[in-house]
CSV table of C-alpha atoms (C1' of nucleotides) in Angstrom, one decimal:
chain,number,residue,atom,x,y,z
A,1,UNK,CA,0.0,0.0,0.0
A,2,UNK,CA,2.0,2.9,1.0
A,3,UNK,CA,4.9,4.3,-0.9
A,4,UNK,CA,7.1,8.2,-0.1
A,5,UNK,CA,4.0,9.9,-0.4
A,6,UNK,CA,1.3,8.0,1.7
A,7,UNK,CA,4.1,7.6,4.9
A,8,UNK,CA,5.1,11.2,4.5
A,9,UNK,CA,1.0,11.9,4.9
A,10,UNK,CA,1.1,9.4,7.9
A,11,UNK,CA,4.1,11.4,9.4
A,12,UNK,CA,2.5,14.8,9.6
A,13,UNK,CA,-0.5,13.1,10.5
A,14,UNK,CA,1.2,11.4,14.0
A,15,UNK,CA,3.1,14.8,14.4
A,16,UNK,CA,-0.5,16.6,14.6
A,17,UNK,CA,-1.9,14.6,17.0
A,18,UNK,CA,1.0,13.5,19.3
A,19,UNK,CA,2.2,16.0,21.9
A,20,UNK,CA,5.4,15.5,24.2
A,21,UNK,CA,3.0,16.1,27.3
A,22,UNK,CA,1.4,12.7,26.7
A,23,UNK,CA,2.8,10.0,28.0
A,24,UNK,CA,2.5,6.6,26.7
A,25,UNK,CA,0.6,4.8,30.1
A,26,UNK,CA,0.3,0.7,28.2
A,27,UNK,CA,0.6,-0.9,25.3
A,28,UNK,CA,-0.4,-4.1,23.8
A,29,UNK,CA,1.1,-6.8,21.5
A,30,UNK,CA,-1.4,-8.7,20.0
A,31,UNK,CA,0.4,-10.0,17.2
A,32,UNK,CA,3.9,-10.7,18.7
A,33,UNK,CA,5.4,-11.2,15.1
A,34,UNK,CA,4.5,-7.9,14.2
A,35,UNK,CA,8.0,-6.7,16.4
A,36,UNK,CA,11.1,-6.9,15.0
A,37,UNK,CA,13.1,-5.8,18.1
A,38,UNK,CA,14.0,-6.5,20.7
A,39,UNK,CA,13.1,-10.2,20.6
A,40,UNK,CA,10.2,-10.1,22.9
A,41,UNK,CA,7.2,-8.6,22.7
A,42,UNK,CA,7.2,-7.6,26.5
A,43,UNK,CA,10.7,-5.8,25.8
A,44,UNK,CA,9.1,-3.9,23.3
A,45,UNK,CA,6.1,-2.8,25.3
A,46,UNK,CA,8.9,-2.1,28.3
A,47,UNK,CA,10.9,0.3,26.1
A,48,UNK,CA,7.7,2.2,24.9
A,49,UNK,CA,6.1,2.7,28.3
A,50,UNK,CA,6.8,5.9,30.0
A,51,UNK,CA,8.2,7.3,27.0
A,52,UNK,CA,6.5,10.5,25.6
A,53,UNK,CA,6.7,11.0,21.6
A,54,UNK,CA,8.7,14.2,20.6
A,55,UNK,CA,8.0,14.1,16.8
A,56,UNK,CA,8.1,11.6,13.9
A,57,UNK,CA,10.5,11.3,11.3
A,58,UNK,CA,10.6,9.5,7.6
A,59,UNK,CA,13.5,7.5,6.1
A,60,UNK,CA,12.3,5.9,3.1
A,61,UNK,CA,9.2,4.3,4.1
A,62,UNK,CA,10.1,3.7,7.4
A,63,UNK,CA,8.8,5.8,10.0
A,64,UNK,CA,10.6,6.6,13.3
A,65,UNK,CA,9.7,8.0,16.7
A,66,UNK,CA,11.8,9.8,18.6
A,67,UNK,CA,11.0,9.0,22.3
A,68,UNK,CA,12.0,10.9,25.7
A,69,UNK,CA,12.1,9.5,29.3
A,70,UNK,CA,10.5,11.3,32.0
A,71,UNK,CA,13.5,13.7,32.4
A,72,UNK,CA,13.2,14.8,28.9
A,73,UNK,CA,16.0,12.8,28.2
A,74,UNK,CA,16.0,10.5,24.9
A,75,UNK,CA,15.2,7.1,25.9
A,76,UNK,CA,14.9,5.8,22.2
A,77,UNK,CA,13.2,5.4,19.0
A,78,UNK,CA,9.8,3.7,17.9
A,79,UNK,CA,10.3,2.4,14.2
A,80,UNK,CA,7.6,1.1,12.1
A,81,UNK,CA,7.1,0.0,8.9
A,82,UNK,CA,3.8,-0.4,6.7
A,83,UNK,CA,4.8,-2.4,4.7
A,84,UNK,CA,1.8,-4.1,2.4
A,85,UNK,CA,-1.6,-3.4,4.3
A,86,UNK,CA,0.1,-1.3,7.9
A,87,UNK,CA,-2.0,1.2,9.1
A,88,UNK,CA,-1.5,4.1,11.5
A,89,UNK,CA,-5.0,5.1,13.1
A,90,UNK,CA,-5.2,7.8,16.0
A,91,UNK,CA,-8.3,7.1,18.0
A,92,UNK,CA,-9.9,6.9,21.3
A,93,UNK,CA,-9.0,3.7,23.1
A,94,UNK,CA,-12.9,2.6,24.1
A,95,UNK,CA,-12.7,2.0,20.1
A,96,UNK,CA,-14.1,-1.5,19.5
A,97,UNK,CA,-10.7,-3.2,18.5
A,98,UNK,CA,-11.5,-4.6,15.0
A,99,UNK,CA,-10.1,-7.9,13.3
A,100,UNK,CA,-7.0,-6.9,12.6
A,101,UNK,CA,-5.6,-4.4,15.3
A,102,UNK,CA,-2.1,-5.9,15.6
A,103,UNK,CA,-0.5,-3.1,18.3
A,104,UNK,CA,-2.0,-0.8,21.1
A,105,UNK,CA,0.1,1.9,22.1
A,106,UNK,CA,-2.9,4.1,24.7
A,107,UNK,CA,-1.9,7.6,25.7
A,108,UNK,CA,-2.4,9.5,29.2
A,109,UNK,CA,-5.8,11.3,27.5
A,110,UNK,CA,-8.0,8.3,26.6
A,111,UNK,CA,-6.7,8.1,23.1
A,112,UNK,CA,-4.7,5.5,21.3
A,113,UNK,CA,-2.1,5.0,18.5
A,114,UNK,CA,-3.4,1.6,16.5
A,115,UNK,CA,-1.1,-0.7,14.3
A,116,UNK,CA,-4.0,-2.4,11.9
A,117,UNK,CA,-2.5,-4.7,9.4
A,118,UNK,CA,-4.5,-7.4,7.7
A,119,UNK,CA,-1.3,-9.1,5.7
A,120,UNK,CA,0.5,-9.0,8.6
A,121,UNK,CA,4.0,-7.8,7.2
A,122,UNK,CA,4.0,-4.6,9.2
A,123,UNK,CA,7.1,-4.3,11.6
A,124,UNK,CA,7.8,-2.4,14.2
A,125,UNK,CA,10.9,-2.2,16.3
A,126,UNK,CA,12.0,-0.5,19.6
A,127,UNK,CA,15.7,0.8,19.6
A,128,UNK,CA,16.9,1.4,22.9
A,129,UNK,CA,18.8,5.1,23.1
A,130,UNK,CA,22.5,3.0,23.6
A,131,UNK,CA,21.6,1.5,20.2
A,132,UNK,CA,21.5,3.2,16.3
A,133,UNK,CA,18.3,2.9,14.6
A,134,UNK,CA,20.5,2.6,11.2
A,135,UNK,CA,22.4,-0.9,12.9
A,136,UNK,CA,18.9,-2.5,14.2
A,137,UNK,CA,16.7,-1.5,11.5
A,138,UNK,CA,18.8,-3.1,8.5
A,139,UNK,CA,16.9,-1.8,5.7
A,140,UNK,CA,18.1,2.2,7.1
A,141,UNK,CA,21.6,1.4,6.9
A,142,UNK,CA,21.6,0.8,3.5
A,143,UNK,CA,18.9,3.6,1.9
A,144,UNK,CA,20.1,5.6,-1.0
A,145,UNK,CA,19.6,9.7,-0.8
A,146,UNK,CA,15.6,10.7,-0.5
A,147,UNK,CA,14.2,12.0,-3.4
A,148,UNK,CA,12.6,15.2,-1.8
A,149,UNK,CA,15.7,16.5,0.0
A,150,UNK,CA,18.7,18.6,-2.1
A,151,UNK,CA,20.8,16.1,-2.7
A,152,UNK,CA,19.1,14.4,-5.2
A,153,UNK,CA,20.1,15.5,-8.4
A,154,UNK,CA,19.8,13.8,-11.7
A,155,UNK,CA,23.9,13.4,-11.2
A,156,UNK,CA,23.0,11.6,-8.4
A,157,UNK,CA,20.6,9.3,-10.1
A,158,UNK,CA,23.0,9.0,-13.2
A,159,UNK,CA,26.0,7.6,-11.3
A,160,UNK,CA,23.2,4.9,-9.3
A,161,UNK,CA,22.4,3.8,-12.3
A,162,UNK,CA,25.5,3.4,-14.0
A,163,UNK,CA,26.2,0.7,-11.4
A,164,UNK,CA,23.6,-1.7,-12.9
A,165,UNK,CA,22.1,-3.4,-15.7
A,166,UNK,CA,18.8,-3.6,-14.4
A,167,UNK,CA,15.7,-2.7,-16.6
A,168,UNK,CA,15.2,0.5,-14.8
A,169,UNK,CA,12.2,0.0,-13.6
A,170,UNK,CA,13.6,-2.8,-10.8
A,171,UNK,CA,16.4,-0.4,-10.4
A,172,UNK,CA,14.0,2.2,-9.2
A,173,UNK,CA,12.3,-0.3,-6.8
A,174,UNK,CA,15.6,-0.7,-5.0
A,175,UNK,CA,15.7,1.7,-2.2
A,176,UNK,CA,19.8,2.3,-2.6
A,177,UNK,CA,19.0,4.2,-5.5
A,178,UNK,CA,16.0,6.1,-4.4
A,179,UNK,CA,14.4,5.9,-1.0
A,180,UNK,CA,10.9,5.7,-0.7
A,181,UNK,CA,9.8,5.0,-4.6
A,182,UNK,CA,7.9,2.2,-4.7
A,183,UNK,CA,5.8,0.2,-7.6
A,184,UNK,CA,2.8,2.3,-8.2
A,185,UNK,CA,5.5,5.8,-9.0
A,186,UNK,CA,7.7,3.8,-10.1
A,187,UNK,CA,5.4,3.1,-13.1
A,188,UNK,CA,4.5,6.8,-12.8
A,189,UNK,CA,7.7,8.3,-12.9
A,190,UNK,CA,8.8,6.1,-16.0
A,191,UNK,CA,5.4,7.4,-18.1
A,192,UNK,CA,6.2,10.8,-17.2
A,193,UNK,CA,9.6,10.8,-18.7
A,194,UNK,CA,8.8,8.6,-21.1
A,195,UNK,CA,11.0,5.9,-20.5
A,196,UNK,CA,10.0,2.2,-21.1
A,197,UNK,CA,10.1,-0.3,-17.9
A,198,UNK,CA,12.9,-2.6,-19.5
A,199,UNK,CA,15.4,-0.1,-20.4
A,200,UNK,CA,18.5,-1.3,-19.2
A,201,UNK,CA,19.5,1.0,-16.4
A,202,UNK,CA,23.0,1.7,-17.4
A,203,UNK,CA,22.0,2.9,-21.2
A,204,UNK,CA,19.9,5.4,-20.3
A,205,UNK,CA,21.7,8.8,-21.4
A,206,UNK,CA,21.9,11.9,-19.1
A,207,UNK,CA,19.2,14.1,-20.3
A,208,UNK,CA,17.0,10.9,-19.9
A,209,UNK,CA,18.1,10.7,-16.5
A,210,UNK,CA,17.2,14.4,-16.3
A,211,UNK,CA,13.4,13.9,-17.3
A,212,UNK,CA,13.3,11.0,-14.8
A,213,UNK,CA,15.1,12.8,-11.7
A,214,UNK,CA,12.5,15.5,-12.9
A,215,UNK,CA,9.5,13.3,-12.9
A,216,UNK,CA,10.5,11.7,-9.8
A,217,UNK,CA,10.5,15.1,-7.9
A,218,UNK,CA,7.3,16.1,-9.5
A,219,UNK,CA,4.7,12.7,-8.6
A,220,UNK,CA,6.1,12.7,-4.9
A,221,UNK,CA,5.2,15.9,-4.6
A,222,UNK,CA,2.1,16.1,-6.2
A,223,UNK,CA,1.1,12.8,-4.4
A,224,UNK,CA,1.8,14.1,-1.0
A,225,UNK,CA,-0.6,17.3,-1.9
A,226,UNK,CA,-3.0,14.8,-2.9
A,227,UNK,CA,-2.7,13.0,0.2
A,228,UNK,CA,-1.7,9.8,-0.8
A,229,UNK,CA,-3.2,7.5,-2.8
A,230,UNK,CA,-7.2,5.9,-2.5
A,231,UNK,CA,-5.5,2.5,-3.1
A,232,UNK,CA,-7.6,-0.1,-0.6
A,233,UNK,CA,-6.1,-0.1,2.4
A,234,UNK,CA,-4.1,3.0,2.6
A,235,UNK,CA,-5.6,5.6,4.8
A,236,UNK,CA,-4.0,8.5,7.0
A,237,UNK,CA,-4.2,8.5,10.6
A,238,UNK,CA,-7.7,9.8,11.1
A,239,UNK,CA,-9.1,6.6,8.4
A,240,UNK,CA,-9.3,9.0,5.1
A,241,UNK,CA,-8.3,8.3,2.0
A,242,UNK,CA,-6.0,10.0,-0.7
A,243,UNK,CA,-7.0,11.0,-3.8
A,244,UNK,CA,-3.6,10.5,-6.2
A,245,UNK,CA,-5.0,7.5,-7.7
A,246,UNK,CA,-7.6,9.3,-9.7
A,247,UNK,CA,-4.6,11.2,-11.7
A,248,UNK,CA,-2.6,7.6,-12.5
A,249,UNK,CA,-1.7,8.0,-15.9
A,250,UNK,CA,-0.8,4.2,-16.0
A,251,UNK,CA,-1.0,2.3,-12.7
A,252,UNK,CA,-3.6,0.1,-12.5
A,253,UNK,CA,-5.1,1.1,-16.0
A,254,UNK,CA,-3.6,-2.1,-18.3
A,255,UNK,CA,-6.1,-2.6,-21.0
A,256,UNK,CA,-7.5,0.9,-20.8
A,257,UNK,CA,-6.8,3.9,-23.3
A,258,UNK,CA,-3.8,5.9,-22.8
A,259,UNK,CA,-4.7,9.3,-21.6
A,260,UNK,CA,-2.3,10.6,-23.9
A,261,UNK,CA,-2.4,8.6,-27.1
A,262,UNK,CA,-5.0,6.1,-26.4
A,263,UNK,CA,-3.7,2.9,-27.3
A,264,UNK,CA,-4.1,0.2,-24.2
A,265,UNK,CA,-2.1,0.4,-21.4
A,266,UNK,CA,0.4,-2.5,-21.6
A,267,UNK,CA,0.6,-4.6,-18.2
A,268,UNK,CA,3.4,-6.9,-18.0
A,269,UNK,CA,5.8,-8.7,-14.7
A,270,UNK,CA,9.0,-7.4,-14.0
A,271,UNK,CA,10.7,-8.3,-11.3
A,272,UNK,CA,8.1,-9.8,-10.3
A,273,UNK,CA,6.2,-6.6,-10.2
A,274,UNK,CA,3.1,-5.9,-12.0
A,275,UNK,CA,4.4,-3.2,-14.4
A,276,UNK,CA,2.4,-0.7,-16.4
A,277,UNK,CA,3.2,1.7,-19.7
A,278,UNK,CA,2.3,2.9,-22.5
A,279,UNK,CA,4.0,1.2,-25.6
A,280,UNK,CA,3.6,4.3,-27.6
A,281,UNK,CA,4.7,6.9,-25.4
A,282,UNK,CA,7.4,5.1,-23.9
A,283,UNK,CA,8.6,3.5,-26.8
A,284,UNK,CA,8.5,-0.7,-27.2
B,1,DC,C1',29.6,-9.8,-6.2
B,2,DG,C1',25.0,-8.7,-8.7
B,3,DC,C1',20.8,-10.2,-9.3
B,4,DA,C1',16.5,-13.2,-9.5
B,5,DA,C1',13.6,-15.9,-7.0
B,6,DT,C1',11.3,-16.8,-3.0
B,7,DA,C1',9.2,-16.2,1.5
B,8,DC,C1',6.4,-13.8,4.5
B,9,DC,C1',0.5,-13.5,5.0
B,10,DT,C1',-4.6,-12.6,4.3
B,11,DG,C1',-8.3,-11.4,1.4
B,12,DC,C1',-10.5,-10.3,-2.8
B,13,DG,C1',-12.1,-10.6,-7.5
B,14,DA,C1',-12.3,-13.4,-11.7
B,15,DG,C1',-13.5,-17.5,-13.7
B,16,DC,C1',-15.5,-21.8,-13.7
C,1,DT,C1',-23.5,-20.1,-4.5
C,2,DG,C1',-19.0,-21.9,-3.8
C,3,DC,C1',-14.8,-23.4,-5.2
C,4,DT,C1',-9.8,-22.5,-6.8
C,5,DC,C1',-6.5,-19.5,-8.8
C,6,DG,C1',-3.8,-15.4,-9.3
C,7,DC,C1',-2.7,-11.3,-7.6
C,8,DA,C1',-1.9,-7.2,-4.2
C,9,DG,C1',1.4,-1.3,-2.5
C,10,DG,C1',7.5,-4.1,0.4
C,11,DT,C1',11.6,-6.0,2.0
C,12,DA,C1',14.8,-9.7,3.9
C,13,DT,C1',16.8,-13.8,2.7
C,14,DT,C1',18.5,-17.5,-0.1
C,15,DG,C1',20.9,-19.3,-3.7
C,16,DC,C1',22.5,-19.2,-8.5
DNA sequence: CGCAATACCTGCGAGC
DNA sequence: TGCTCGCAGGTATTGC
């Protein structure tokens, strides 16, 4: 479900409702697999309680909290990660707790941060202050530069993908060359700058690399205005849909007319990723 | 080493 | 109506 865009909307969402004046009082594991670290579920809630939430930040898709002891001392960091079907949902704790609530994390005031994930693949991991979120959380330690902050440049993405011979649409999926991107923009991305899925990575010339650096900049950010996308089970933290799906010019559309040309959107597997252009537009 | 395949799960829609 | 099959936004691991 949730790519750059929908865990940057979850992000400001948990900054707007958490306040460093409310403490975390319980929480509740009742999926156990669902943390990553430590090794026990009772750890994890023994790290988190007592903490109070300064604010949340975003690596990649991952999103980490950074938490303060009672003296206003760090104490450590709550990570999570969505990945497939992970929700985020702020609400009052006397909320019925549906099917598939897997983590309770209840404030001072009556109201409650909710992990809901029905595929299950959601993480979440508590990193004690002596330990670096970059050496427990593996997939941090090895993220290339995000795509919304100044160093990414179409230099950047050029020398990335000189490494590889990829068809550039895997090599966009991997997040050592971009952080975040993920296979909805990915198809995105390669529409807008016209460049077809299976291109190897490596023979793409630099102005090509220009109108993708350019088109990658542009979707993220026009996605996080949007407020994610209204694919199923993404919501932000208040339950609410996005609305960037509506604008797809190619994800999820194989077999439909090309809003640009009209000839049917081509849907093939790469990677083992459904994968969606235009073989007009973006060449064949 | 780079890369592809697979594993992790549940649920839904399509097709029979 | 009810079955089976294929597929779904991500990432870690395995093995070629």
């Amino acid at each position: 479900m949730p790519e750059l865009p929908e865990v940057e909307i979850v992000r400001r969402g948990l900054n707007d409702v958490v306040a460093p004046d409310r403490a975390i009082v319980s929480a509740e594991v009742l999926l156990p697999r669902t943390i990553a670290h430590p090794a026990t579920a009772e750890s994890f809630v023994a790290g988190i309680v007592g903490c109070r939430i300064k604010h949340w930040q975003r690596r990649g898709k991952y999103l980490l909290a950074e938490c303060l002891a009672a003296d206003g001392k760090l104490a450590g960091w709550w990570g999570v990660h969505l990945r497939m079907t992970g929700q985020m949902l702020w609400v009052e704790s006397a909320t019925p707790v549906a099917k598939h609530v897997r983590v309770r994390v209840l404030l001072s005031d009556g109201k409650e941060l909710r992990f809901v994930d029905q595929r299950t693949f959601g993480k979440m991991w508590w990193i004690d202050a002596s330990e670096e979120p970059q050496e427990i959380i593996s997939g941090l330690g090895k993220m290339g530069l995000e795509p919304l902050e100044d160093g990414f440049t179409a230099k950047y993405l050029y020398h990335q993908l000189q490494k590889t011979q990829r068809p550039i649409k895997t090599a966009l999926l991997d997040p050592a060359v971009v952080a975040g991107l993920g296979n909805i923009y990915a198809d995105e991305v390669l529409f807008q700058s016209r460049i077809h899925p299976k291109t190897p990575a490596r023979e793409l010339t630099a102005d090509r690399v220009d109108a993708l650096a350019a088109a990658i900049v542009d979707v993220l950010q026009r996605a996080i205005a949007a407020g994610g996308t209204t694919f199923s089970s993404y919501t932000n933290v208040h339950g609410i849909n996005g609305n960037y799906i509506g604008q797809a010019w190619v994800y999820g559309r194989g077999d439909l007319p090309c809003r640009v040309c009209d000839r049917p959107i081509s849907k093939i597997r790469l990677g083992g990723r459904g994968t969606h252009y235009c073989d007009r537009c973006q060449g064949d």
